[in-house]
PDB file of C-alpha atoms in Angstrom:
ATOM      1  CA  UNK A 188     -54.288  60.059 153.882  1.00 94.00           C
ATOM      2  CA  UNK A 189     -55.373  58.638 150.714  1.00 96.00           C
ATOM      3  CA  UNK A 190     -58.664  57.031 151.574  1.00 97.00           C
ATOM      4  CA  UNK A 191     -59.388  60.345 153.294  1.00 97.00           C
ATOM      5  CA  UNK A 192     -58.561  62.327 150.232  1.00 96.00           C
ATOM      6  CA  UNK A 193     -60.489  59.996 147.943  1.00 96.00           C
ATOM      7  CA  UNK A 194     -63.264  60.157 150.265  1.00 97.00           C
ATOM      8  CA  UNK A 195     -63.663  63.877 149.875  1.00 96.00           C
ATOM      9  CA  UNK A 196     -62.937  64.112 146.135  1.00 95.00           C
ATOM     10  CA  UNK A 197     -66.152  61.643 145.346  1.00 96.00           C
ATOM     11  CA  UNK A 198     -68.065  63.770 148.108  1.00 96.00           C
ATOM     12  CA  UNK A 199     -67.511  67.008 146.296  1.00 94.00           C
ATOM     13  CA  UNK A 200     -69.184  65.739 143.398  1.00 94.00           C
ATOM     14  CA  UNK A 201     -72.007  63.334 145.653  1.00 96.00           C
ATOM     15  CA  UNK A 202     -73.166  66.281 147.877  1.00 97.00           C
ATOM     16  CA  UNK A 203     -76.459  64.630 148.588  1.00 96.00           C
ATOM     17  CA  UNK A 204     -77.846  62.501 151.633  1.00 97.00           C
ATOM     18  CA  UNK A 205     -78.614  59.913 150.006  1.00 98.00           C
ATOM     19  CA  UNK A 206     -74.877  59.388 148.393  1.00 98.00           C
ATOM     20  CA  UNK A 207     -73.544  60.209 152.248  1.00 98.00           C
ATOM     21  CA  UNK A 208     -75.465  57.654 153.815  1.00 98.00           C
ATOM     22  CA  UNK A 209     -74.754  54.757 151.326  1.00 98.00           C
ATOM     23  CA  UNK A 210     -70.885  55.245 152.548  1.00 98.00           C
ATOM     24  CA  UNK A 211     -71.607  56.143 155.637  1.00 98.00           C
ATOM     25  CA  UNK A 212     -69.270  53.417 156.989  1.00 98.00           C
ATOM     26  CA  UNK A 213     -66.610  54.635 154.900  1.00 98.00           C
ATOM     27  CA  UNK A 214     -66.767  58.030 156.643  1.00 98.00           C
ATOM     28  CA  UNK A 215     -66.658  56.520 160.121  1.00 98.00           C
ATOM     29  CA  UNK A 216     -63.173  55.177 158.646  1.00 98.00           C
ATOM     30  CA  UNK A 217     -61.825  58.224 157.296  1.00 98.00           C
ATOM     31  CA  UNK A 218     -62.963  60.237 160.592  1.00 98.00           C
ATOM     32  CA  UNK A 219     -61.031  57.770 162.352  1.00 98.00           C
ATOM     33  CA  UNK A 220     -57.814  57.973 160.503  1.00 97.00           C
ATOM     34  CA  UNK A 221     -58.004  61.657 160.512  1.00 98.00           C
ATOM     35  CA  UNK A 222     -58.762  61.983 164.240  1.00 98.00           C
ATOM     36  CA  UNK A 223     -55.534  59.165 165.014  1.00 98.00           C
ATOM     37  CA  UNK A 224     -53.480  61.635 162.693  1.00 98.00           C
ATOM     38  CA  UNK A 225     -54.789  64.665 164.531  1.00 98.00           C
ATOM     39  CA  UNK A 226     -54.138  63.082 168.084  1.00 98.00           C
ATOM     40  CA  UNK A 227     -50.660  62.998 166.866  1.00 98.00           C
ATOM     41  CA  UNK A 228     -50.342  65.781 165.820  1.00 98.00           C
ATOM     42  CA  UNK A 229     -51.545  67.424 169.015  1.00 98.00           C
ATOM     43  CA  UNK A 230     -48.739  65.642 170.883  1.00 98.00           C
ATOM     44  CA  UNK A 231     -46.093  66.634 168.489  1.00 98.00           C
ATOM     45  CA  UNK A 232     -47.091  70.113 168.852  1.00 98.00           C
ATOM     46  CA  UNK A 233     -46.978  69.647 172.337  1.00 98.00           C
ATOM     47  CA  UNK A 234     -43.314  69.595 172.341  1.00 98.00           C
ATOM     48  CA  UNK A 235     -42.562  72.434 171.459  1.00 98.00           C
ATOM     49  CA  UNK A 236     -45.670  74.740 171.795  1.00 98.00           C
ATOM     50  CA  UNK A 237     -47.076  73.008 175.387  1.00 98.00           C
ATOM     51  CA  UNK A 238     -49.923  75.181 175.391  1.00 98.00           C
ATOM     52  CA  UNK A 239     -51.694  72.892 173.282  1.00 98.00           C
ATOM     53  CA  UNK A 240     -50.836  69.931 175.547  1.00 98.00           C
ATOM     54  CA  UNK A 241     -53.837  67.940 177.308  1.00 97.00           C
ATOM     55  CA  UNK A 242     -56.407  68.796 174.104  1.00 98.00           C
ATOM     56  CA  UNK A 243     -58.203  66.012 172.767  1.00 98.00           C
ATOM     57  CA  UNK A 244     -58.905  65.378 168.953  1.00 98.00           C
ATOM     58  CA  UNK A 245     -62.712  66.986 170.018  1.00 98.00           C
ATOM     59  CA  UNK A 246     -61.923  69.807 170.915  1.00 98.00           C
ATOM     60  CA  UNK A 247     -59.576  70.432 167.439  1.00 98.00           C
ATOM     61  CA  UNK A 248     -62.186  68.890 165.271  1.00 98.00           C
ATOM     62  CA  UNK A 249     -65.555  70.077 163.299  1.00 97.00           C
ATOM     63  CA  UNK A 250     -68.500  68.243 162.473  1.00 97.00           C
ATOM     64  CA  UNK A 251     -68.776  67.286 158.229  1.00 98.00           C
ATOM     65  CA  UNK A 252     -72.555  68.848 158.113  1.00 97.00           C
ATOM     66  CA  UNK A 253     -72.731  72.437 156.860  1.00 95.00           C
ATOM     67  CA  UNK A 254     -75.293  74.905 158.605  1.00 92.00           C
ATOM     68  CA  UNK A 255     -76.603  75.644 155.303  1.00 90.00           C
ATOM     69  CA  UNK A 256     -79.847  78.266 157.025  1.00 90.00           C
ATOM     70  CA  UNK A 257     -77.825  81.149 156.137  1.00 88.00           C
ATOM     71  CA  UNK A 258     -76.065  80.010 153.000  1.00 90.00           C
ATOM     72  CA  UNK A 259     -77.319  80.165 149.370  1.00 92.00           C
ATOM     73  CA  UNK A 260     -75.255  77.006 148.873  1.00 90.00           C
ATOM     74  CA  UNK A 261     -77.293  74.202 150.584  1.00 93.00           C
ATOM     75  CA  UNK A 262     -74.829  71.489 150.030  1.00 95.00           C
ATOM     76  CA  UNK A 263     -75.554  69.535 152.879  1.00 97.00           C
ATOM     77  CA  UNK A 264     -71.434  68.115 153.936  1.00 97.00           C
ATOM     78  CA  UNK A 265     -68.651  70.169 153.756  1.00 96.00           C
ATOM     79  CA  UNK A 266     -65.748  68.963 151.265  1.00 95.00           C
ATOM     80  CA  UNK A 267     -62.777  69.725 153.424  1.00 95.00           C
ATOM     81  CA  UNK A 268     -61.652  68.086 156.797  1.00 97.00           C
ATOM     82  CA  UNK A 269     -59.508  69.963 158.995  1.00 97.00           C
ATOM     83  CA  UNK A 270     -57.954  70.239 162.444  1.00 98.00           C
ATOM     84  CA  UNK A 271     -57.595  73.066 164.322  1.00 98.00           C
ATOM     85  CA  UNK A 272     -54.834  72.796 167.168  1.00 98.00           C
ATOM     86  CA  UNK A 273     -54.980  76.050 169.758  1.00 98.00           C
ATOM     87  CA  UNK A 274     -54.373  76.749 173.612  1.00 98.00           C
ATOM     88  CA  UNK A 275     -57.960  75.606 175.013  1.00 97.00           C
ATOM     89  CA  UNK A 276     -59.113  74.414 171.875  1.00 98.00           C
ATOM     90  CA  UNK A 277     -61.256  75.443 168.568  1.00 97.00           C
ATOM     91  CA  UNK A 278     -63.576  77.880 170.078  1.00 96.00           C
ATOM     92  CA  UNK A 279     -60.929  79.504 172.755  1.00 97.00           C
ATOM     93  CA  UNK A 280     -60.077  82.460 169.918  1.00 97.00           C
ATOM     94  CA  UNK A 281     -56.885  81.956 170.587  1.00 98.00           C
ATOM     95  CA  UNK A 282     -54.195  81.785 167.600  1.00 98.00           C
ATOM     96  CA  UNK A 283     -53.398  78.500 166.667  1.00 98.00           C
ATOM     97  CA  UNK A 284     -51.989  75.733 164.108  1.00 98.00           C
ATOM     98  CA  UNK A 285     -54.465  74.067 161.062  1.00 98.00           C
ATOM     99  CA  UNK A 286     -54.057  71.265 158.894  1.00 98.00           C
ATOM    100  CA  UNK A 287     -56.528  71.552 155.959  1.00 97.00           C
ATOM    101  CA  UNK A 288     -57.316  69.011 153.471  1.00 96.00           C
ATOM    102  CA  UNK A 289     -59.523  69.428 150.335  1.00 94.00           C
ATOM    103  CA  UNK A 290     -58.888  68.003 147.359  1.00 91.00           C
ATOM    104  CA  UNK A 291     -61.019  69.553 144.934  1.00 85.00           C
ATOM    105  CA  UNK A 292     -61.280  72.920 145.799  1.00 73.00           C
ATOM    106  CA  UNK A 293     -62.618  75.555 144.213  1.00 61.00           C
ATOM    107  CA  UNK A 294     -61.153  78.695 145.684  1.00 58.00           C
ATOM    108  CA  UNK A 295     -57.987  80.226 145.387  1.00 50.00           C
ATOM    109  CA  UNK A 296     -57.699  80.764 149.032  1.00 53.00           C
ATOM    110  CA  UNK A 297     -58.278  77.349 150.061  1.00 60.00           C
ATOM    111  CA  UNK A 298     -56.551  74.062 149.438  1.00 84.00           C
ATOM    112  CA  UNK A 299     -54.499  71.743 150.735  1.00 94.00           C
ATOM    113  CA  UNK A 300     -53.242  73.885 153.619  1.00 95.00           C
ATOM    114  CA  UNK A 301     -51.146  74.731 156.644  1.00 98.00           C
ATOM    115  CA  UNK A 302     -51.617  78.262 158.586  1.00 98.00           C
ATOM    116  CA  UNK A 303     -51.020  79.530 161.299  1.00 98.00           C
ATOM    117  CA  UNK A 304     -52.856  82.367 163.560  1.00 98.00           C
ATOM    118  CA  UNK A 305     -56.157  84.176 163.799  1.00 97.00           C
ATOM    119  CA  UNK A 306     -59.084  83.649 161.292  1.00 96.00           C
ATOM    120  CA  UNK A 307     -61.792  86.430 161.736  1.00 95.00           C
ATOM    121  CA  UNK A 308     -60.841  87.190 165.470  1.00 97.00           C
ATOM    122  CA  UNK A 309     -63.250  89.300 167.857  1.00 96.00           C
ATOM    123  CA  UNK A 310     -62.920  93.109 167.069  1.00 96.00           C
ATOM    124  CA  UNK A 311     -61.260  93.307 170.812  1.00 96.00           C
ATOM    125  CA  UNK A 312     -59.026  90.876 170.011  1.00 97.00           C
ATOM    126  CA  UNK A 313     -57.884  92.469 166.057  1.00 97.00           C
ATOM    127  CA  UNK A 314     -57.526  95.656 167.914  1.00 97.00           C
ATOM    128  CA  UNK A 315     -55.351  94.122 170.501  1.00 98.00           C
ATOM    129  CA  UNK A 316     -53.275  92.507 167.475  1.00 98.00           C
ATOM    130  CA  UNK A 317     -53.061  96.319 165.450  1.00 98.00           C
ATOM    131  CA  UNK A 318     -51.604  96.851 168.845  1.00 97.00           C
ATOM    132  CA  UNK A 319     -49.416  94.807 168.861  1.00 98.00           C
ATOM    133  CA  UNK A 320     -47.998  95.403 165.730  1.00 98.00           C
ATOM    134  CA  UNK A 321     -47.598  99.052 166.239  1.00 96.00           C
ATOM    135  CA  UNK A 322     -45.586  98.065 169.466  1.00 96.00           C
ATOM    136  CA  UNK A 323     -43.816  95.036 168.262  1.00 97.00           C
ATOM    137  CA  UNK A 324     -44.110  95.212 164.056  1.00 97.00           C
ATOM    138  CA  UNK A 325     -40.228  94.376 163.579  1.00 97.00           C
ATOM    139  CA  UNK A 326     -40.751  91.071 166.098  1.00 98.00           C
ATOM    140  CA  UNK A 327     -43.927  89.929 163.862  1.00 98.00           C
ATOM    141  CA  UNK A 328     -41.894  90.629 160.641  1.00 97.00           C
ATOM    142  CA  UNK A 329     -38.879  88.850 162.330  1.00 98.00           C
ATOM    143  CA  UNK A 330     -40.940  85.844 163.362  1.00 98.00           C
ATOM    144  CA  UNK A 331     -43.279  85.738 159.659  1.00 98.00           C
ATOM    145  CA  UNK A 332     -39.530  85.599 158.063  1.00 97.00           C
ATOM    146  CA  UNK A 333     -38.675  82.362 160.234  1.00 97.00           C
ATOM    147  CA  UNK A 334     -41.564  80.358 159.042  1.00 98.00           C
ATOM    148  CA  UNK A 335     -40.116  79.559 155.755  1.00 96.00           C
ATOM    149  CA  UNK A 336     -42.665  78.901 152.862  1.00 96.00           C
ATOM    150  CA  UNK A 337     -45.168  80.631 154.365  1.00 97.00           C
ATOM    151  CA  UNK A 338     -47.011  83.642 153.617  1.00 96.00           C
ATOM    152  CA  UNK A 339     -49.242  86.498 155.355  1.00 97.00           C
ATOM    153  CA  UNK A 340     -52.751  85.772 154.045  1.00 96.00           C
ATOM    154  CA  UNK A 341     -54.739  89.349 152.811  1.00 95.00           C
ATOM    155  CA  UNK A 342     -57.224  88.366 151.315  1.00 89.00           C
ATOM    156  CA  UNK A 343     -59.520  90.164 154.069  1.00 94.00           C
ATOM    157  CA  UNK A 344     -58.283  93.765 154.644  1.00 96.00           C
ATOM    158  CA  UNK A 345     -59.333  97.678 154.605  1.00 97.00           C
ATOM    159  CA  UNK A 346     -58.565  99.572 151.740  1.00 96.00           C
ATOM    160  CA  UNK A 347     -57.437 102.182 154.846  1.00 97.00           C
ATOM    161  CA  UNK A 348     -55.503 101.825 157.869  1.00 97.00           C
ATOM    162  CA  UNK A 349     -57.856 101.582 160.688  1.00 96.00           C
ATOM    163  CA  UNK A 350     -58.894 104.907 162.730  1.00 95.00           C
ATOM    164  CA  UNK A 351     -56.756 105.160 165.776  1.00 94.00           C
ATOM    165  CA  UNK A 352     -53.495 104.237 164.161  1.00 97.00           C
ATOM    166  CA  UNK A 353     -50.810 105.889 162.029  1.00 96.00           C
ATOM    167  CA  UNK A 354     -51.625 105.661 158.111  1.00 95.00           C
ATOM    168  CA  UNK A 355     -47.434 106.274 157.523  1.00 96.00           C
ATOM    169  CA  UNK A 356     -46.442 102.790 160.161  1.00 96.00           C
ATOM    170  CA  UNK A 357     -43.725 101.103 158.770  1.00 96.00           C
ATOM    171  CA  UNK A 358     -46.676  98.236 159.434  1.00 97.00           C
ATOM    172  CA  UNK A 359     -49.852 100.006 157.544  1.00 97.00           C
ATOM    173  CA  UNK A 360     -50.223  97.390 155.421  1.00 97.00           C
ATOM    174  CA  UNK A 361     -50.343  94.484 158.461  1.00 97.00           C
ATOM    175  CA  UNK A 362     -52.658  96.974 160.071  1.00 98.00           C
ATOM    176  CA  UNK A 363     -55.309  96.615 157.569  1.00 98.00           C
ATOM    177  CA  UNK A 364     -55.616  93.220 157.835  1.00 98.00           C
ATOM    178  CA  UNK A 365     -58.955  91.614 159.628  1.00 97.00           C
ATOM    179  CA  UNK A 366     -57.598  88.726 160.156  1.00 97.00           C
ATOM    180  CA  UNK A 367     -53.899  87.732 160.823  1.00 98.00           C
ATOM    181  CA  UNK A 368     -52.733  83.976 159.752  1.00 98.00           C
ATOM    182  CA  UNK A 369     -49.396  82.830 157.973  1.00 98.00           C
ATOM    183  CA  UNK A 370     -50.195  80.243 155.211  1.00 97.00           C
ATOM    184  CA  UNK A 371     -48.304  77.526 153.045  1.00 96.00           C
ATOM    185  CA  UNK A 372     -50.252  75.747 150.328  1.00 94.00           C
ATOM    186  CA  UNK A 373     -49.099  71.424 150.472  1.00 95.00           C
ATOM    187  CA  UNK A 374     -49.290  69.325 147.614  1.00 93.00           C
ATOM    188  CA  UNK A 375     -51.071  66.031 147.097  1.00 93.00           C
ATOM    189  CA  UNK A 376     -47.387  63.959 147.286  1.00 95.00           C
ATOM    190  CA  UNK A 377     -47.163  65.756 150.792  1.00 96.00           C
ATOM    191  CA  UNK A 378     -50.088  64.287 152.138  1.00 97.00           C
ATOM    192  CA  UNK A 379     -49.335  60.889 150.912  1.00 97.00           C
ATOM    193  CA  UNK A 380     -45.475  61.463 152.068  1.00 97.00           C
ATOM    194  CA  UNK A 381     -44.597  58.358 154.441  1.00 97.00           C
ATOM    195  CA  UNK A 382     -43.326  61.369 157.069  1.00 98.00           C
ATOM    196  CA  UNK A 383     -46.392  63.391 156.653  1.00 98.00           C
ATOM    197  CA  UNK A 384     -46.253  63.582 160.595  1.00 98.00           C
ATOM    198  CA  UNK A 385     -42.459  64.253 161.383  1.00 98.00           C
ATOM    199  CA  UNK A 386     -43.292  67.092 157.768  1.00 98.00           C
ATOM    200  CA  UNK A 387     -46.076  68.569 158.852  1.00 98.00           C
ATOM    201  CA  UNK A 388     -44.945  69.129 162.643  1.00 98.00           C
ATOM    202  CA  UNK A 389     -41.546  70.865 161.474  1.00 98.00           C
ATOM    203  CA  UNK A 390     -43.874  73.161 159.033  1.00 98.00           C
ATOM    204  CA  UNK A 391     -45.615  74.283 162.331  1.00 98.00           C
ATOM    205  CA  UNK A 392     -42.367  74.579 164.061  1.00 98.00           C
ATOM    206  CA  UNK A 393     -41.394  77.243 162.374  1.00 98.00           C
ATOM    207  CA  UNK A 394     -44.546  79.017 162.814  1.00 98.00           C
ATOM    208  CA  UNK A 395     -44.633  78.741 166.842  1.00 98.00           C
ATOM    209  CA  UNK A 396     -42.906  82.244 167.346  1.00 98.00           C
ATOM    210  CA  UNK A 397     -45.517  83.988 165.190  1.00 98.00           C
ATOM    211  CA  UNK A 398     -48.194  81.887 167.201  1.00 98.00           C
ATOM    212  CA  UNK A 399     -46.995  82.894 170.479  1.00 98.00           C
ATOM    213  CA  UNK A 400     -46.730  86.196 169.728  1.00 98.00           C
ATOM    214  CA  UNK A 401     -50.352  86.677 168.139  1.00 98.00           C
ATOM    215  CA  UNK A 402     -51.281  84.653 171.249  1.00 98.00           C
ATOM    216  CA  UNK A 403     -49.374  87.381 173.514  1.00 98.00           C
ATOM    217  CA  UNK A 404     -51.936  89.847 172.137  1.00 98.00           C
ATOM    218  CA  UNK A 405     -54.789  88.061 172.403  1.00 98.00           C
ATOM    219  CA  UNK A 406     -54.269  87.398 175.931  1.00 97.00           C
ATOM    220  CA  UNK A 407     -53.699  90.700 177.313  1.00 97.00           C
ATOM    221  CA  UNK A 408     -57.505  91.440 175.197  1.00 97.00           C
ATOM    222  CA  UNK A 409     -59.034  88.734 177.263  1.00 95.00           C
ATOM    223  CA  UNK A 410     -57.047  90.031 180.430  1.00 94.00           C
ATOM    224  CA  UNK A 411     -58.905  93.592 179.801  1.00 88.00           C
ATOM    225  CA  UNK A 412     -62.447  92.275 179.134  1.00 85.00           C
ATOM    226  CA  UNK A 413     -62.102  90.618 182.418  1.00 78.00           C
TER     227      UNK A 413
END
């Protein structure tokens, strides 16, 4: 991973055309490597989640360009790569497992990352989860507890338990939340780690019961729409 991490610390501070397209060759390199990495990763996963089996690195993968027509920030490239490993792929809304690397970031949320679970699901689908978690809260907890290291991400929650469910749950504070991913900042000596496969696959190992069981939800919300 280090030519992919150097190649993203230089783009953060080239975020022009012109710099992109004089090293254009060295990002068809670094996509590469990251998209062999991914492929493996998307086996290991495999193993034990085999919902994920039969994806290809496309359908896990983003494109570097930014749509910049709604953004004040018209950086053209985005600074990050990342892969995003869920039954039926990246756009299926289903929960799933993400390997995020970005080297100089400027956010506290982001980083070098792994998570787990749903970023800004369909409001069918969150309500399905609050469902869940009124039905099953002591399975989530249960299952959040056996992915050591990682943490419930709130950064994007109501001040107020949603209408339709009980303000004094046990769960309130999961409730709130508006989206509903487990997450485990990685250092720099990770991603260089000789093992970074056999690391980063028992990280998500841990995570597979919370994934199923966010997946559980969002399954029976698709099941109703139909």
């Amino acid at each position: 991973m280090k030519e992919v991490i150097d190649f993203f610390r230089r783009l953060h501070d080239n975020n022009d055309r012109a710099w992109f397209d004089a090293h254009r060759a060295e990002w068809t390199r670094v996509k590469g490597r990251f998209a062999a990495f991914t492929e493996q990763l998307i086996a290991g996963i495999a193993e034990f989640d085999p919902t994920v089996r039969g994806l290809r690195v496309q359908d896990c993968t983003y494109r570097i360009a930014r749509d910049t027509r709604f953004s004040p920030d018209k950086s053209p490239y985005k600074t990050y790569i990342g892969a995003y490993i869920a039954p039926k792929g990246k756009k299926s809304g289903f929960a799933g497992y993400y390997f995020h690397i970005e080297p100089c970031c400027d956010s506290l949320v982001w980083s070098n990352l792994l998570s787990a679970g749903l970023y800004c699901p369909e409001p069918v689908v969150l309500r399905s989860v609050r469902e869940e978690i009124l039905d099953n809260g002591a399975e989530i907890a249960a299952a959040i507890k056996k992915a050591k290291g990682f943490d419930i991400v709130e950064g994007n929650k109501l001040k107020r338990v949603p209408t339709g469910f009980p303000a004094d749950s046990e769960y309130a504070e999961m409730l709130k939340l508006k989206d509903f991913y487990i997450a485990k900042k990685i250092t720099e000596e990770f991603l260089l780690s000789d093992d970074l496969l056999e690391r980063t696959l028992a990280e998500f190992r841990r995570t597979q019961p919370f994934v199923a069981i966010v997946n559980r939800a969002v399954q029976f919300a698709y099941e109703e729409m139909m």
